[in-house]
Coordinates of N, CA, C and O in Angstrom, one line a residue:
M1 N -6.3 -77.3 89.5 CA -6.5 -78.0 88.3 C -5.4 -79.1 88.3 O -4.2 -78.9 88.6
A2 N -5.8 -80.3 87.9 CA -4.8 -81.5 87.9 C -3.9 -81.3 86.7 O -4.2 -80.7 85.7
E3 N -2.7 -81.8 87.0 CA -1.7 -81.7 85.9 C -2.0 -82.8 84.9 O -2.7 -83.8 85.2
G4 N -1.4 -82.8 83.7 CA -1.6 -83.8 82.7 C -1.0 -85.1 83.0 O -0.4 -85.3 84.0
I5 N -1.1 -86.0 82.0 CA -0.6 -87.4 82.2 C 0.0 -87.8 80.8 O -0.5 -87.4 79.8
K6 N 1.1 -88.5 80.9 CA 1.7 -89.1 79.7 C 1.0 -90.4 79.3 O 0.7 -91.2 80.2
I7 N 0.6 -90.5 78.1 CA -0.1 -91.7 77.6 C 0.6 -92.3 76.4 O 1.2 -91.6 75.6
E8 N 0.7 -93.6 76.4 CA 1.2 -94.3 75.2 C 0.2 -95.4 75.0 O -0.3 -96.2 75.9
V9 N -0.3 -95.5 73.7 CA -1.1 -96.6 73.2 C -0.3 -97.4 72.2 O 0.2 -96.9 71.2
V10 N -0.1 -98.7 72.6 CA 0.7 -99.6 71.8 C -0.1 -100.8 71.3 O -0.8 -101.4 72.1
S11 N 0.0 -101.1 70.0 CA -0.6 -102.3 69.5 C 0.6 -103.2 69.0 O 1.7 -102.7 69.0
P12 N 0.3 -104.5 68.7 CA 1.4 -105.3 68.2 C 2.0 -104.7 66.9 O 3.2 -105.0 66.7
E13 N 1.3 -103.9 66.2 CA 1.8 -103.4 64.9 C 2.6 -102.1 65.1 O 3.5 -101.9 64.3
S14 N 2.2 -101.3 66.1 CA 2.8 -100.0 66.1 C 2.6 -99.2 67.4 O 1.7 -99.6 68.2
L15 N 3.3 -98.1 67.6 CA 3.0 -97.2 68.6 C 1.9 -96.3 68.1 O 2.2 -95.5 67.1
V16 N 0.7 -96.3 68.6 CA -0.4 -95.6 68.0 C -0.5 -94.2 68.5 O -0.8 -93.3 67.8
L17 N -0.1 -94.0 69.8 CA -0.1 -92.6 70.3 C 1.0 -92.5 71.5 O 1.1 -93.4 72.3
S18 N 1.7 -91.4 71.5 CA 2.5 -91.1 72.6 C 2.4 -89.6 72.8 O 2.8 -88.8 71.9
D19 N 1.8 -89.1 73.9 CA 1.6 -87.7 74.1 C 1.4 -87.4 75.6 O 1.1 -88.3 76.4
D20 N 1.4 -86.1 75.9 CA 1.1 -85.6 77.2 C -0.3 -85.0 77.0 O -0.5 -84.1 76.2
V21 N -1.3 -85.4 77.9 CA -2.7 -85.0 77.7 C -3.3 -84.7 79.0 O -2.7 -84.9 80.1
A22 N -4.5 -84.1 79.0 CA -5.2 -83.7 80.2 C -5.8 -84.9 80.9 O -5.8 -85.0 82.1
S23 N -6.5 -85.7 80.1 CA -7.2 -86.9 80.6 C -7.4 -88.0 79.6 O -7.3 -87.7 78.4
V24 N -7.6 -89.2 80.0 CA -7.9 -90.3 79.2 C -9.0 -91.2 79.8 O -8.9 -91.5 81.0
T25 N -10.0 -91.5 79.0 CA -11.1 -92.4 79.4 C -10.8 -93.7 78.7 O -10.6 -93.8 77.5
V26 N -10.8 -94.8 79.5 CA -10.4 -96.1 79.1 C -11.5 -97.2 79.3 O -12.1 -97.1 80.4
P27 N -11.7 -98.1 78.4 CA -12.7 -99.2 78.6 C -12.2 -100.3 79.4 O -11.8 -101.4 78.9
G28 N -12.1 -100.2 80.7 CA -11.7 -101.3 81.6 C -12.7 -102.4 81.5 O -13.9 -102.2 81.2
T29 N -12.3 -103.6 81.9 CA -13.2 -104.8 81.9 C -14.4 -104.5 82.8 O -15.5 -104.9 82.5
D30 N -14.2 -103.8 83.9 CA -15.3 -103.5 84.9 C -16.0 -102.2 84.6 O -16.9 -101.8 85.3
G31 N -15.7 -101.6 83.5 CA -16.4 -100.4 83.1 C -15.3 -99.3 82.7 O -14.2 -99.4 82.9
Y32 N -15.8 -98.2 82.1 CA -15.0 -97.1 81.7 C -14.5 -96.4 82.9 O -15.2 -96.2 83.9
F33 N -13.2 -95.9 82.9 CA -12.7 -95.1 83.9 C -11.8 -94.0 83.3 O -11.3 -94.2 82.2
T34 N -11.6 -92.9 84.0 CA -10.9 -91.8 83.5 C -9.6 -91.6 84.3 O -9.6 -91.7 85.6
V35 N -8.5 -91.4 83.6 CA -7.2 -91.2 84.2 C -6.8 -89.8 84.0 O -6.8 -89.3 82.9
M36 N -6.3 -89.1 85.1 CA -5.8 -87.7 85.0 C -4.5 -87.7 85.8 O -4.1 -88.8 86.3
G37 N -3.8 -86.6 85.8 CA -2.5 -86.5 86.6 C -2.7 -87.0 88.0 O -3.8 -86.8 88.6
D38 N -1.7 -87.5 88.6 CA -1.7 -88.0 90.0 C -2.7 -89.1 90.3 O -3.2 -89.3 91.4
H39 N -3.1 -89.9 89.3 CA -4.0 -91.0 89.4 C -3.2 -92.1 90.2 O -2.0 -92.3 90.0
A40 N -3.9 -92.8 91.0 CA -3.3 -93.9 91.8 C -2.9 -95.0 90.8 O -3.5 -95.3 89.7
A41 N -1.8 -95.7 91.1 CA -1.2 -96.8 90.3 C -2.3 -97.9 90.3 O -2.9 -98.2 91.3
M42 N -2.4 -98.5 89.1 CA -3.3 -99.6 88.9 C -3.0 -100.3 87.6 O -2.4 -99.7 86.7
M43 N -3.5 -101.5 87.5 CA -3.4 -102.3 86.2 C -4.7 -103.0 86.1 O -5.3 -103.5 87.0
T44 N -5.3 -103.0 84.8 CA -6.5 -103.6 84.6 C -6.5 -104.2 83.1 O -5.8 -103.7 82.3
T45 N -7.4 -105.1 82.9 CA -7.6 -105.6 81.5 C -8.6 -104.7 80.8 O -9.4 -104.0 81.5
L46 N -8.6 -104.7 79.5 CA -9.5 -103.9 78.7 C -10.5 -104.8 78.0 O -10.2 -105.9 77.6
K47 N -11.6 -104.2 77.8 CA -12.6 -104.8 76.9 C -12.6 -104.0 75.6 O -12.0 -102.9 75.5
A48 N -13.2 -104.5 74.6 CA -13.3 -103.8 73.3 C -14.1 -102.5 73.6 O -15.1 -102.5 74.3
G49 N -13.6 -101.4 73.1 CA -14.2 -100.1 73.4 C -13.4 -99.0 72.9 O -12.5 -99.2 72.0
F50 N -13.6 -97.8 73.4 CA -12.9 -96.6 72.9 C -12.1 -95.9 74.0 O -12.6 -95.7 75.1
V51 N -10.9 -95.6 73.7 CA -10.0 -94.8 74.5 C -10.3 -93.4 74.0 O -10.1 -93.1 72.8
T52 N -10.7 -92.5 74.9 CA -11.0 -91.1 74.6 C -9.9 -90.2 75.2 O -9.8 -90.3 76.5
V53 N -9.2 -89.5 74.4 CA -8.0 -88.7 74.9 C -8.4 -87.2 74.8 O -8.8 -86.8 73.7
T54 N -8.3 -86.5 75.9 CA -8.6 -85.1 75.8 C -7.2 -84.3 76.1 O -6.6 -84.5 77.1
S55 N -6.9 -83.5 75.1 CA -5.6 -82.8 75.2 C -5.7 -81.6 76.2 O -6.8 -81.3 76.6
E56 N -4.6 -81.0 76.5 CA -4.6 -79.9 77.5 C -5.4 -78.7 76.9 O -6.0 -78.0 77.6
G57 N -5.5 -78.6 75.6 CA -6.3 -77.6 74.9 C -7.7 -77.9 74.7 O -8.5 -77.1 74.2
G58 N -8.2 -79.1 75.1 CA -9.6 -79.5 75.0 C -9.9 -80.3 73.8 O -11.1 -80.7 73.6
D59 N -8.9 -80.5 72.8 CA -9.2 -81.4 71.7 C -9.4 -82.8 72.1 O -8.8 -83.3 73.1
V60 N -10.3 -83.5 71.5 CA -10.7 -84.9 71.8 C -10.4 -85.8 70.6 O -10.7 -85.5 69.5
R61 N -9.7 -86.9 70.9 CA -9.4 -88.0 69.9 C -9.9 -89.3 70.5 O -9.8 -89.5 71.7
S62 N -10.4 -90.1 69.6 CA -10.9 -91.5 70.0 C -10.1 -92.5 69.3 O -9.7 -92.4 68.1
F63 N -9.8 -93.6 70.0 CA -9.1 -94.8 69.5 C -10.0 -96.0 69.8 O -10.4 -96.2 71.0
F64 N -10.2 -96.9 68.8 CA -10.9 -98.1 69.1 C -9.8 -99.1 69.6 O -8.8 -99.3 68.9
V65 N -10.1 -99.8 70.7 CA -9.2 -100.9 71.1 C -10.0 -102.2 71.3 O -11.2 -102.1 71.7
R66 N -9.3 -103.3 71.1 CA -9.9 -104.6 71.3 C -9.0 -105.4 72.2 O -8.0 -105.8 71.8
G67 N -9.4 -105.4 73.5 CA -8.6 -106.2 74.5 C -7.3 -105.6 74.8 O -6.8 -104.6 74.2
G68 N -6.6 -106.2 75.8 CA -5.3 -105.8 76.2 C -5.3 -105.4 77.7 O -6.1 -105.8 78.5
F69 N -4.3 -104.5 78.0 CA -4.1 -104.1 79.4 C -3.9 -102.6 79.5 O -3.4 -102.0 78.5
A70 N -4.3 -102.0 80.6 CA -3.9 -100.6 80.9 C -3.1 -100.6 82.2 O -3.5 -101.2 83.2
D71 N -2.0 -99.9 82.2 CA -1.2 -99.8 83.3 C -1.0 -98.3 83.7 O -0.4 -97.5 82.9
V72 N -1.4 -97.9 84.8 CA -1.3 -96.5 85.3 C -0.1 -96.6 86.4 O -0.2 -97.4 87.3
S73 N 0.9 -95.7 86.2 CA 2.0 -95.7 87.1 C 2.4 -94.2 87.2 O 1.8 -93.3 86.6
N74 N 3.5 -94.0 88.0 CA 4.0 -92.6 88.1 C 4.5 -92.1 86.8 O 4.5 -90.9 86.6
A75 N 4.9 -93.0 85.9 CA 5.3 -92.6 84.5 C 4.2 -92.2 83.6 O 4.4 -91.6 82.6
G76 N 3.0 -92.6 84.0 CA 1.8 -92.2 83.1 C 0.9 -93.4 82.9 O 0.9 -94.4 83.7
L77 N 0.2 -93.4 81.8 CA -0.7 -94.5 81.4 C -0.2 -95.2 80.1 O 0.1 -94.5 79.1
T78 N 0.0 -96.5 80.2 CA 0.4 -97.3 79.1 C -0.7 -98.2 78.8 O -1.2 -99.0 79.6
I79 N -1.2 -98.2 77.5 CA -2.2 -99.1 77.1 C -1.6 -100.1 76.1 O -1.0 -99.6 75.0
L80 N -1.6 -101.3 76.4 CA -1.0 -102.4 75.5 C -2.3 -103.1 75.0 O -2.9 -103.9 75.6
A81 N -2.6 -102.7 73.8 CA -3.9 -103.2 73.2 C -3.6 -104.4 72.2 O -2.6 -104.4 71.5
E82 N -4.5 -105.4 72.2 CA -4.4 -106.5 71.2 C -4.6 -105.9 69.8 O -4.0 -106.3 68.9
E83 N -5.5 -104.9 69.7 CA -5.7 -104.2 68.5 C -6.1 -102.7 68.8 O -6.8 -102.5 69.8
A84 N -5.5 -101.8 68.1 CA -5.8 -100.4 68.3 C -5.9 -99.7 67.0 O -5.0 -99.9 66.1
K85 N -7.0 -98.9 66.8 CA -7.2 -98.3 65.5 C -7.6 -96.8 65.7 O -8.4 -96.5 66.6
T86 N -7.1 -95.9 64.9 CA -7.6 -94.5 64.9 C -8.7 -94.4 63.9 O -8.9 -95.3 63.1
G87 N -9.3 -93.2 63.8 CA -10.3 -92.9 62.8 C -9.8 -93.1 61.4 O -10.5 -93.5 60.5
A88 N -8.5 -92.8 61.2 CA -7.9 -93.0 59.8 C -7.9 -94.4 59.4 O -7.7 -94.7 58.2
D89 N -8.0 -95.4 60.4 CA -7.9 -96.8 60.0 C -9.2 -97.4 59.6 O -9.3 -98.5 59.2
F90 N -10.3 -96.6 59.7 CA -11.6 -97.0 59.3 C -12.1 -96.3 58.1 O -11.8 -95.1 57.9
D91 N -13.0 -96.9 57.3 CA -13.7 -96.2 56.3 C -15.1 -95.8 56.8 O -15.6 -96.5 57.7
R92 N -15.7 -94.9 56.2 CA -17.0 -94.3 56.7 C -18.0 -95.4 56.8 O -18.8 -95.5 57.7
S93 N -18.1 -96.3 55.8 CA -19.1 -97.4 55.8 C -19.0 -98.3 57.0 O -20.0 -98.8 57.5
E94 N -17.8 -98.6 57.4 CA -17.6 -99.5 58.6 C -18.1 -98.8 59.8 O -18.8 -99.5 60.6
V95 N -17.8 -97.6 60.0 CA -18.3 -96.9 61.2 C -19.8 -96.7 61.2 O -20.5 -96.8 62.2
D96 N -20.3 -96.3 60.0 CA -21.8 -96.2 59.9 C -22.5 -97.5 60.2 O -23.5 -97.4 61.0
A97 N -22.0 -98.6 59.8 CA -22.6 -99.9 60.1 C -22.5 -100.2 61.6 O -23.4 -100.7 62.2
A98 N -21.3 -99.8 62.2 CA -21.2 -100.0 63.7 C -22.1 -99.1 64.5 O -22.6 -99.6 65.5
I99 N -22.4 -97.9 64.0 CA -23.3 -97.0 64.7 C -24.7 -97.6 64.6 O -25.4 -97.6 65.6
V100 N -25.1 -98.1 63.5 CA -26.5 -98.7 63.3 C -26.6 -99.9 64.3 O -27.6 -100.1 65.0
S101 N -25.5 -100.8 64.3 CA -25.5 -101.9 65.2 C -25.6 -101.5 66.7 O -26.3 -102.1 67.5
A102 N -24.8 -100.4 67.0 CA -24.8 -99.9 68.4 C -26.2 -99.3 68.8 O -26.7 -99.5 69.9
Q103 N -26.8 -98.6 67.9 CA -28.2 -98.1 68.1 C -29.2 -99.2 68.4 O -30.0 -99.1 69.3
D104 N -29.0 -100.3 67.6 CA -29.9 -101.5 67.8 C -29.7 -102.1 69.1 O -30.6 -102.5 69.8
A105 N -28.4 -102.2 69.5 CA -28.1 -102.8 70.8 C -28.7 -101.9 72.0 O -29.2 -102.5 73.0
L106 N -28.6 -100.6 71.8 CA -29.1 -99.7 72.8 C -30.6 -99.9 72.9 O -31.2 -99.9 74.0
A107 N -31.3 -100.0 71.8 CA -32.8 -100.2 71.8 C -33.2 -101.5 72.5 O -34.2 -101.6 73.1
K108 N -32.3 -102.5 72.4 CA -32.7 -103.8 72.9 C -32.2 -104.0 74.4 O -32.5 -105.0 75.0
A109 N -31.4 -103.1 74.9 CA -30.8 -103.2 76.2 C -31.9 -103.3 77.2 O -32.9 -102.5 77.2
S110 N -31.8 -104.3 78.2 CA -32.9 -104.6 79.0 C -32.8 -104.0 80.5 O -33.8 -104.0 81.2
D111 N -31.6 -103.6 80.9 CA -31.4 -103.1 82.2 C -30.5 -101.9 82.2 O -29.9 -101.6 81.1
D112 N -30.3 -101.2 83.3 CA -29.5 -99.9 83.3 C -28.1 -100.2 82.9 O -27.5 -99.4 82.2
H113 N -27.5 -101.3 83.4 CA -26.1 -101.6 83.1 C -25.9 -101.8 81.6 O -25.0 -101.3 81.0
A114 N -26.8 -102.6 81.0 CA -26.7 -102.9 79.6 C -26.9 -101.6 78.8 O -26.3 -101.4 77.8
K115 N -27.9 -100.8 79.2 CA -28.1 -99.5 78.5 C -26.9 -98.6 78.6 O -26.5 -98.0 77.6
Q116 N -26.2 -98.5 79.7 CA -25.0 -97.7 79.9 C -23.9 -98.2 79.0 O -23.2 -97.4 78.3
E117 N -23.7 -99.5 79.0 CA -22.7 -100.1 78.1 C -23.0 -99.8 76.6 O -22.1 -99.4 75.9
A118 N -24.2 -100.0 76.3 CA -24.6 -99.8 74.9 C -24.5 -98.3 74.5 O -24.0 -98.0 73.4
Q119 N -24.8 -97.4 75.4 CA -24.7 -96.0 75.2 C -23.2 -95.6 75.0 O -22.8 -94.8 74.1
N120 N -22.3 -96.1 75.9 CA -20.9 -95.9 75.8 C -20.3 -96.3 74.5 O -19.5 -95.7 73.8
N121 N -20.8 -97.5 74.0 CA -20.4 -98.0 72.7 C -20.8 -97.1 71.6 O -20.0 -96.8 70.7
L122 N -22.1 -96.7 71.6 CA -22.6 -95.8 70.6 C -21.9 -94.5 70.6 O -21.5 -94.0 69.5
D123 N -21.6 -93.9 71.7 CA -20.9 -92.7 71.8 C -19.5 -92.8 71.2 O -19.0 -91.9 70.6
G124 N -18.8 -93.9 71.5 CA -17.5 -94.2 71.0 C -17.5 -94.2 69.5 O -16.6 -93.6 68.9
W125 N -18.4 -94.9 68.9 CA -18.5 -95.0 67.4 C -18.8 -93.6 66.8 O -18.2 -93.3 65.8
K126 N -19.7 -92.9 67.5 CA -20.0 -91.5 67.0 C -18.7 -90.6 67.1 O -18.5 -89.8 66.1
N127 N -18.0 -90.7 68.2 CA -16.7 -89.9 68.3 C -15.7 -90.4 67.2 O -15.0 -89.5 66.6
L128 N -15.7 -91.7 67.0 CA -14.7 -92.2 65.9 C -15.1 -91.7 64.6 O -14.3 -91.4 63.7
L129 N -16.4 -91.6 64.3 CA -16.9 -91.1 63.1 C -16.4 -89.6 62.8 O -16.0 -89.3 61.7
L130 N -16.3 -88.8 63.8 CA -15.8 -87.5 63.7 C -14.3 -87.6 63.3 O -13.9 -86.8 62.5
E131 N -13.6 -88.6 63.8 CA -12.2 -88.8 63.4 C -12.1 -89.2 61.9 O -11.2 -88.7 61.2
V132 N -13.0 -90.1 61.5 CA -13.0 -90.6 60.1 C -13.3 -89.4 59.2 O -12.6 -89.2 58.2
D133 N -14.3 -88.6 59.5 CA -14.7 -87.5 58.7 C -13.6 -86.4 58.6 O -13.4 -85.7 57.6
A134 N -12.8 -86.3 59.7 CA -11.7 -85.4 59.7 C -10.4 -86.0 59.2 O -9.3 -85.3 59.2
G135 N -10.5 -87.2 58.6 CA -9.3 -87.8 58.1 C -8.3 -88.3 59.2 O -7.1 -88.3 58.9
G136 N -8.8 -88.6 60.4 CA -8.0 -89.0 61.5 C -7.3 -87.9 62.2 O -6.4 -88.1 63.1
M137 N -7.6 -86.7 61.9 CA -7.0 -85.5 62.5 C -7.7 -85.1 63.8 O -8.8 -85.4 64.0
V138 N -6.9 -84.5 64.7 CA -7.5 -84.0 65.9 C -8.5 -82.9 65.6 O -8.3 -82.1 64.7
H139 N -9.7 -82.8 66.2 CA -10.6 -81.8 65.9 C -11.0 -81.0 67.2 O -10.6 -81.4 68.3

């Protein structure tokens, strides 16, 4: 079993998360990728999407990010986001509207790549809804 990884999510306003976790899925510009312990060093730009963090105990948290960079090194994963929000930063109506929009985008997707991107976006909003409903707490 792979060992965990240190993650920090930083926005211009604050340190959003600093923790040791089992894995992190990140919205890279070329698509989502997952980082676990002993991941090769890399740096990439981010697209708007969801960072999904899985704790050693299996709890999952989602964070919405808009742009920025992800840097994987021996020290861990650092995400420098132009904007980063937790479930507690959204109200239910915002997320409900985003889910409806994402469902519409999925229905209109014309090829496999567009469908996968739309599905990832929809899944991210649904995961964030769980965070909103839980008051931004880990579930």
